[in-house]
Coordinates of C-alpha atoms in Angstrom, one line a residue:
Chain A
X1 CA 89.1 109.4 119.2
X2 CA 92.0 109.3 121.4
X3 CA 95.5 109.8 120.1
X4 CA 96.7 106.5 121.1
X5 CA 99.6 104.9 119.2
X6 CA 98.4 102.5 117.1
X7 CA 101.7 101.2 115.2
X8 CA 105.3 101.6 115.8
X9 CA 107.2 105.1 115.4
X10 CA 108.5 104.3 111.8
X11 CA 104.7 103.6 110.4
X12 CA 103.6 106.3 112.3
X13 CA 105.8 108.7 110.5
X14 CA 105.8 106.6 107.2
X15 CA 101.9 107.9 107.9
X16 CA 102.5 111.8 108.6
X17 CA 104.3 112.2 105.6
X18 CA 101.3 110.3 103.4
X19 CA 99.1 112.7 104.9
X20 CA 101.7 115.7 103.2
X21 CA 101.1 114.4 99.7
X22 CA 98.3 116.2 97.9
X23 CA 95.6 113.8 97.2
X24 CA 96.3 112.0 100.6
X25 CA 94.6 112.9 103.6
X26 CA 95.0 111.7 107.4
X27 CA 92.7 108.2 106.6
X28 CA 93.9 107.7 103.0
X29 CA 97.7 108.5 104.5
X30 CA 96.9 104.9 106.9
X31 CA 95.6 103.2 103.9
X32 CA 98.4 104.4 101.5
X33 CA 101.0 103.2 104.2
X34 CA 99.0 100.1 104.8
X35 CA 99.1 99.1 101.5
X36 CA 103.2 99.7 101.2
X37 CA 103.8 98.0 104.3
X38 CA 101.8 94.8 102.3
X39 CA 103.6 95.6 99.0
X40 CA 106.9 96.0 100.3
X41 CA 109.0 94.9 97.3
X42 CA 106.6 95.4 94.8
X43 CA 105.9 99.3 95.8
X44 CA 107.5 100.3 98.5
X45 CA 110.9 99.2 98.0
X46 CA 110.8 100.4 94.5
X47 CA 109.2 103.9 95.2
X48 CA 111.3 104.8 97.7
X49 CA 114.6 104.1 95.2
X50 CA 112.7 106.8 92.7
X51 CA 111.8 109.3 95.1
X52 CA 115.4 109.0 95.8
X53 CA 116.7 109.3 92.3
X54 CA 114.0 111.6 91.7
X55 CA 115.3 114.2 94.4
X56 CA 118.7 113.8 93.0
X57 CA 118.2 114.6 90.1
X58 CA 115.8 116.7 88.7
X59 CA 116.1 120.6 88.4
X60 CA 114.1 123.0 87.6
X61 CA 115.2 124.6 83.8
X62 CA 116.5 127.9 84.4
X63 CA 115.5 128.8 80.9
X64 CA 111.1 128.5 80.9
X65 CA 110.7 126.7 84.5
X66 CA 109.4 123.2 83.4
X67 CA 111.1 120.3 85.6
X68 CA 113.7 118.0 84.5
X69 CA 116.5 116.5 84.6
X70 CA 118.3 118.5 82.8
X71 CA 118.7 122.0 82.5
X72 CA 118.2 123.7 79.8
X73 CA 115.1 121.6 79.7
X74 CA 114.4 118.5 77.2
X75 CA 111.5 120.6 75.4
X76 CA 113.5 123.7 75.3
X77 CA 116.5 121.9 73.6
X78 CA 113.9 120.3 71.5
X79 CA 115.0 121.3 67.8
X80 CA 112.4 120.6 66.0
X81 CA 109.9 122.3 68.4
X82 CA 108.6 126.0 66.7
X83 CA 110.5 128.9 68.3
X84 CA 108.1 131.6 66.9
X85 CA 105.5 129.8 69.4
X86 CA 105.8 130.3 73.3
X87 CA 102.9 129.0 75.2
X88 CA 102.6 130.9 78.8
X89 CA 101.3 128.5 81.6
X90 CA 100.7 128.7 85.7
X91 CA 102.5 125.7 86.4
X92 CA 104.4 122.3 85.6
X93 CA 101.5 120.4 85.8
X94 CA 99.7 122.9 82.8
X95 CA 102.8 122.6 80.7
X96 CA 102.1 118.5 81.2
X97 CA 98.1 118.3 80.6
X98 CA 99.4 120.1 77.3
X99 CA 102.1 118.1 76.5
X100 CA 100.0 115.2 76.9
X101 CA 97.3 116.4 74.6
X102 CA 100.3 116.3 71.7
X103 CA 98.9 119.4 70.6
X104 CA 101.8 122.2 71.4
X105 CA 105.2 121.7 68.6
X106 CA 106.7 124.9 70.1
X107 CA 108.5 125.6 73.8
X108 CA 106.6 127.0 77.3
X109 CA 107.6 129.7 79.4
X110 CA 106.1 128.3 83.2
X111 CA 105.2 131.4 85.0
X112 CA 105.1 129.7 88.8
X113 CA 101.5 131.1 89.7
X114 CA 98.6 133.8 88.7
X115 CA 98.3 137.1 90.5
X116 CA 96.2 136.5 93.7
X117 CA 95.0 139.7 95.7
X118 CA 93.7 137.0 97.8
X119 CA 96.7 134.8 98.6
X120 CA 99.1 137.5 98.3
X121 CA 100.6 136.8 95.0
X122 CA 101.9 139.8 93.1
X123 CA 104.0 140.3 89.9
X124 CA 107.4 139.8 91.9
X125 CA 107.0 136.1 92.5
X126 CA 105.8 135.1 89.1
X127 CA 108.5 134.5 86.6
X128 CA 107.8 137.7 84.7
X129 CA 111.0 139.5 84.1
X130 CA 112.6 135.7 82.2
X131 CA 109.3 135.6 79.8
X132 CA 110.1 139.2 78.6
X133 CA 113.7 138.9 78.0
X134 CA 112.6 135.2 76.2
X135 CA 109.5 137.5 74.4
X136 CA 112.5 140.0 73.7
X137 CA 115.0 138.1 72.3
X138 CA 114.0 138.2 68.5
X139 CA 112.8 134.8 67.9
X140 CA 109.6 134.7 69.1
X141 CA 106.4 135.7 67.3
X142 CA 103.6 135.1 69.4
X143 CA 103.0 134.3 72.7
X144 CA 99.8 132.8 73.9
X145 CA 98.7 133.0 77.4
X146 CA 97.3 129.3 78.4
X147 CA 96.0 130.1 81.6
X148 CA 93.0 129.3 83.8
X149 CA 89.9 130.6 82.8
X150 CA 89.5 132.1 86.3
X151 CA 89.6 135.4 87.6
X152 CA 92.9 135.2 88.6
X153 CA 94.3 133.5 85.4
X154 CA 92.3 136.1 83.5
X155 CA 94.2 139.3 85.4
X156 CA 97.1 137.4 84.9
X157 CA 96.7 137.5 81.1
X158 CA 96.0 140.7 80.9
X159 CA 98.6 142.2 83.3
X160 CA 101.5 139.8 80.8
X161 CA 99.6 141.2 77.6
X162 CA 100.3 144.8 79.3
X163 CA 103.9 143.9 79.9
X164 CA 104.3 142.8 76.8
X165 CA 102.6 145.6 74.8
X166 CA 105.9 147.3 73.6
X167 CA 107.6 144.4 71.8
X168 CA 107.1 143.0 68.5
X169 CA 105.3 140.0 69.2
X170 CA 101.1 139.1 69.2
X171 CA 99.6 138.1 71.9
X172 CA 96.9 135.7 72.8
X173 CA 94.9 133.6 74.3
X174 CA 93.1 130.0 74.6
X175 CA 89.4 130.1 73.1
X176 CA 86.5 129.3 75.5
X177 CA 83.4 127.8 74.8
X178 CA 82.0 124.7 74.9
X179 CA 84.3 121.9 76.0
X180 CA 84.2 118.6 73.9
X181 CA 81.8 116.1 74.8
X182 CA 80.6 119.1 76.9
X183 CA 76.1 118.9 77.8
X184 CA 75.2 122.5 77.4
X185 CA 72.6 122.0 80.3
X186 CA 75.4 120.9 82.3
X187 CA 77.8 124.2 81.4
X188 CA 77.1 127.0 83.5
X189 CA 76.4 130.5 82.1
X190 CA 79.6 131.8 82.1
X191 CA 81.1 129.3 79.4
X192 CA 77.7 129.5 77.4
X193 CA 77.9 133.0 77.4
X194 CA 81.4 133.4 75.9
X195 CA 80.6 130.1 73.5
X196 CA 77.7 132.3 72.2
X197 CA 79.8 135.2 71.9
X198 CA 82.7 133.4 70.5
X199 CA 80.6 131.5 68.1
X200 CA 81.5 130.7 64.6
X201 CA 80.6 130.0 61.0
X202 CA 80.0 126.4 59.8
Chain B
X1 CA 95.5 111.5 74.8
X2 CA 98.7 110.5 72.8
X3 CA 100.9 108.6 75.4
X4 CA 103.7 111.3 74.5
X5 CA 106.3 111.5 77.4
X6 CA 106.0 114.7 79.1
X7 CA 108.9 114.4 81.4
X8 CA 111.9 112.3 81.8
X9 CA 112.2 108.5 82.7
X10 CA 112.7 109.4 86.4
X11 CA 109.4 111.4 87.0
X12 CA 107.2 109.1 84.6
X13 CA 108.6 106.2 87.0
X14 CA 107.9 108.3 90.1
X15 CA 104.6 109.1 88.8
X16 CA 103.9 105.2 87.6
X17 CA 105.0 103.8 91.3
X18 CA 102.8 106.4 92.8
X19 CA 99.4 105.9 91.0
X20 CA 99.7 102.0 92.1
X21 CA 99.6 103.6 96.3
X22 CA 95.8 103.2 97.0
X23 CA 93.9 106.7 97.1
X24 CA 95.7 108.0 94.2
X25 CA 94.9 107.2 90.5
X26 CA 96.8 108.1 87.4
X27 CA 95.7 111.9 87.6
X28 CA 96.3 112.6 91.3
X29 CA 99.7 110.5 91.1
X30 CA 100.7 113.4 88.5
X31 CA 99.8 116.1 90.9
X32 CA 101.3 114.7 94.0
X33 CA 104.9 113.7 91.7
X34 CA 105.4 117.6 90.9
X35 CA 104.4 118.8 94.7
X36 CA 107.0 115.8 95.7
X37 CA 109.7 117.3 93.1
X38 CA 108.6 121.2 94.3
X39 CA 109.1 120.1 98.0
X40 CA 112.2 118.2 97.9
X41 CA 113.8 118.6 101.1
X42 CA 110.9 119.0 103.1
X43 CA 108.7 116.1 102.3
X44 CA 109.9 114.1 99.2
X45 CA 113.6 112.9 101.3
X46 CA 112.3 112.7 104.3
X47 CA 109.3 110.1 102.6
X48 CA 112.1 108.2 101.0
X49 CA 113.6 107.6 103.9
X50 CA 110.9 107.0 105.8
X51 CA 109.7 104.4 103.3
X52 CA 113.0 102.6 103.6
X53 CA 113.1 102.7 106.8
X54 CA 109.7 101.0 106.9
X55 CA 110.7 98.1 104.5
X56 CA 113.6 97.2 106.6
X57 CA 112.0 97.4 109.7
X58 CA 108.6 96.3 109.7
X59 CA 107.6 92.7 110.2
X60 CA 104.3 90.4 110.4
X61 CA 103.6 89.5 114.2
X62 CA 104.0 85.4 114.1
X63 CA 101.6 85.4 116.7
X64 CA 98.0 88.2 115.8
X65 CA 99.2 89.1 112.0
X66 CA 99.5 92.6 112.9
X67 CA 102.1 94.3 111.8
X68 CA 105.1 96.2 113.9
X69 CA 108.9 96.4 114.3
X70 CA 108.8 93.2 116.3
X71 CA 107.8 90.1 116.9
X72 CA 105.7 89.1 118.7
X73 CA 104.2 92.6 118.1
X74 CA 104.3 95.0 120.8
X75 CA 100.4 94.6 121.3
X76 CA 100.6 91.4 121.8
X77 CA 104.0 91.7 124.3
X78 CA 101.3 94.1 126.1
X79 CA 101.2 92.5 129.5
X80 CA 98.7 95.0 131.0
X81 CA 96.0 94.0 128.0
X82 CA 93.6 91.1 129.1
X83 CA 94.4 87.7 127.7
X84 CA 90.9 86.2 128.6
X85 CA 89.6 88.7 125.5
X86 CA 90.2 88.2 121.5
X87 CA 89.4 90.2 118.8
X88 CA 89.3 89.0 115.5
X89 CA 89.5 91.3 112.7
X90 CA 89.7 91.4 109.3
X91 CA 92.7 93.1 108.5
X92 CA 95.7 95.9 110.5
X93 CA 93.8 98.2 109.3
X94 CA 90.3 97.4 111.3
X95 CA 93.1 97.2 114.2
X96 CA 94.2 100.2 113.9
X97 CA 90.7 101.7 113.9
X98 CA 90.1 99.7 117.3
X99 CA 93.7 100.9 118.8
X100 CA 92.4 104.5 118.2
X101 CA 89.3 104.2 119.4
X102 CA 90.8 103.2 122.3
X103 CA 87.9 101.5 123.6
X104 CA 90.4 97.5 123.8
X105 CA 92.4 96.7 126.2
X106 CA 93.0 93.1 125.3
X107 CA 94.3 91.7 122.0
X108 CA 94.0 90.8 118.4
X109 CA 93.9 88.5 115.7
X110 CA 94.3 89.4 112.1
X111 CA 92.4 87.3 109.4
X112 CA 94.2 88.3 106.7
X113 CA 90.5 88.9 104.4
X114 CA 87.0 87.6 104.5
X115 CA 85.7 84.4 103.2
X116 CA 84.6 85.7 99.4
X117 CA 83.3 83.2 97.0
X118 CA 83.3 86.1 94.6
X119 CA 87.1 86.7 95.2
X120 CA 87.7 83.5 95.4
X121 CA 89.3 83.7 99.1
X122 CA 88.9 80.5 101.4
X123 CA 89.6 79.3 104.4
X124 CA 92.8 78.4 103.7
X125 CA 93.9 82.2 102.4
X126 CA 93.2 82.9 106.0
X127 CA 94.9 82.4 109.8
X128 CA 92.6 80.5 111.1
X129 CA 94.7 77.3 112.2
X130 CA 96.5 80.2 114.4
X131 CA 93.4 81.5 115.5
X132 CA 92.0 78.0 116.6
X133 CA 95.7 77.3 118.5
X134 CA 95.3 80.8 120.4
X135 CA 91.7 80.0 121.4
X136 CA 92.3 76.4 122.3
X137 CA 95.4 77.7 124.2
X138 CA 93.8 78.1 127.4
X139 CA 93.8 81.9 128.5
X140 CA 91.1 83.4 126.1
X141 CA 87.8 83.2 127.7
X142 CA 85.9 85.1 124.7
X143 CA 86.3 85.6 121.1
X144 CA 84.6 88.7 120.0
X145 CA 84.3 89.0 115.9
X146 CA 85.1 92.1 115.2
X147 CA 84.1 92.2 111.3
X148 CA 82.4 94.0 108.5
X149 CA 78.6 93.9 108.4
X150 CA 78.7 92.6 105.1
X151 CA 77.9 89.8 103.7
X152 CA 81.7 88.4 103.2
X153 CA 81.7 89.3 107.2
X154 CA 79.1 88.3 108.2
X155 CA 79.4 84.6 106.1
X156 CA 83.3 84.5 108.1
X157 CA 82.1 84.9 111.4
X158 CA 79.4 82.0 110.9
X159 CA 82.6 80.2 109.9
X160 CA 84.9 81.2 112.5
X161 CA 81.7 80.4 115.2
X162 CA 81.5 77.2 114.0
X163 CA 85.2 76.7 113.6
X164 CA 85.4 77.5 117.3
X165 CA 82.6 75.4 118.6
X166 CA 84.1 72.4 120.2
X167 CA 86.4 74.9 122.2
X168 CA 85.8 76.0 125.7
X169 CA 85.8 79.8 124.8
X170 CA 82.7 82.5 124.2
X171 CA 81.9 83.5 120.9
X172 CA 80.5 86.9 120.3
X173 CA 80.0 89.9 117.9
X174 CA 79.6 93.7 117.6
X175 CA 76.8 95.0 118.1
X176 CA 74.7 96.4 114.7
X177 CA 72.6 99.2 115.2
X178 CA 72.3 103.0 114.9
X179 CA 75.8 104.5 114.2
X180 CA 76.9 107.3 116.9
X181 CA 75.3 110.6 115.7
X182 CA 73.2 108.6 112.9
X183 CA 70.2 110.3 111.8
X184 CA 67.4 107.4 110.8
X185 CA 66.4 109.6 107.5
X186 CA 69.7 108.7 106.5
X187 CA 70.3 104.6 107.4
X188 CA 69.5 102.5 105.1
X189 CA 66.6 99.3 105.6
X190 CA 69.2 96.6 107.1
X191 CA 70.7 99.0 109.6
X192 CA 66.8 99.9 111.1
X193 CA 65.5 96.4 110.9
X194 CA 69.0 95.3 112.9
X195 CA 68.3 98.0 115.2
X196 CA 64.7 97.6 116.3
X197 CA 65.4 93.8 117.2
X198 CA 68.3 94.6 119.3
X199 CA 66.5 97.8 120.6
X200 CA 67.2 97.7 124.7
X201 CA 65.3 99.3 127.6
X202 CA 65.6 102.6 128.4

């Protein structure tokens, strides 16, 4: 394939910054941009206004990390959320899958990451020093650690349970087990191991 | 899944807009909205404004459908590309696969779609009257269809043959065979059977 210019400058780049966007790669970047250029006042138009609006606006809350556009955040000024509760997650987009399961009544505390040996990630670039002062503060009675069920997010619970061992609060964790809906001959040993060791009573 | 909002009206509708671009659904439209908002300066701006600069710029060529920031479109304002040759393709985005192949050096004509009785797409959703005026204009010498091996294709390009017929002008196809770096194990029945009647001597 030669690198031959195949549309003007402004498509081209319209295309490079598609490919940025996680979830868009080089071919689905052409086809994203295609599809714009075709949809220009339905999509384009529009999109480019809230990207706009969107960069303008939001900020990250300086209080547990979520996004928004406002700071202290909309869930953290949310009164009739629990403050005895304070669910630890890795990122935004945990704090949102459980948000959207309308399970969680209490706040977050968004911790920016897990410990990685691998990728370099140590306790300094993690929010830890915020969720102990928040841990700290008197209101909170438990904190649970709603991380990955990875090795990273399971060093990353224990180092924040170690952190946290000299104040008055309880730590803990998500169960594991057997996901709903989940086939056991499709689950791999792991998650049947800790379902059998986690099992309980009907 | 409650329908709970997670975050405010300006990243729902940033998410909403993006899960309508091709290649990114409701999930992935999530992901890529918080790596916009996390990388606001370096990509989310600059995608804006690229966007923006594409709607106000970009135009459809009056004369091969393609699309560019003029008009004609640069390809077709290419005077060292051989008018005797015409390419007809589906859509700007089978152009674009030709322009990077960079195997054409003459020029195009965009369709606009396939015949589809299914989608209920006729003749007259297509540019064929333009394609007929270009053809009968003299300078083309050959038409080569230059679309899908599908059915929808293959049903417009007996179309467009015998929508061409009465004009003094070659109508031809791409070749259908073994795909570059194919391995036979792997092509389906259609794709052999097109290939051993086409075979050619060694």
């Amino acid at each position: 394939m030669s690198n031959r210019r195949v549309a003007g400058p402004e498509i081209e780049r319209l295309i490079q910054l598609l490919a940025k966007v996680p979830g868009l790669g080089p071919r689905s970047a052409r086809r994203a941009a295609l599809a714009l250029v075709k949809k220009r006042e339905a999509l384009m138009v529009p999109l480019a206004a809230a990207m706009t609006e969107a960069a303008a606006k939001i900020v990250v809350c300086s209080n547990c990390g979520n996004i928004d556009t406002l700071d202290p955040c909309s869930i953290c000024r949310d009164e009739r959320r629990d403050p005895g509760l304070l669910l630890v997650v890795k990122d935004v987009s945990d704090l949102w899958a459980l948000e959207r399961s309308g399970v969680v009544q209490s706040r977050y505390h968004v911790l920016g990451g897990t410990l990685s040996a691998l990728d370099g990630i140590g306790p300094k670039d993690l929010s830890l020093d915020r969720l102990v002062a928040r841990a700290a503060e008197g209101s909170v009675k438990e904190v649970v650690l709603a991380l990955d069920a990875t090795v990273d997010g399971q060093t990353t619970a224990h180092y924040v349970t170690d952190l946290l061992a000299g104040l008055p609060v309880k730590v803990s964790r998500l169960a594991q087990g057997v996901p709903i809906g989940g086939e056991l001959d499709y689950l791999d040993e792991g998650t049947l191991a800790a379902a059998l060791k986690a099992r309980t009573p009907m």
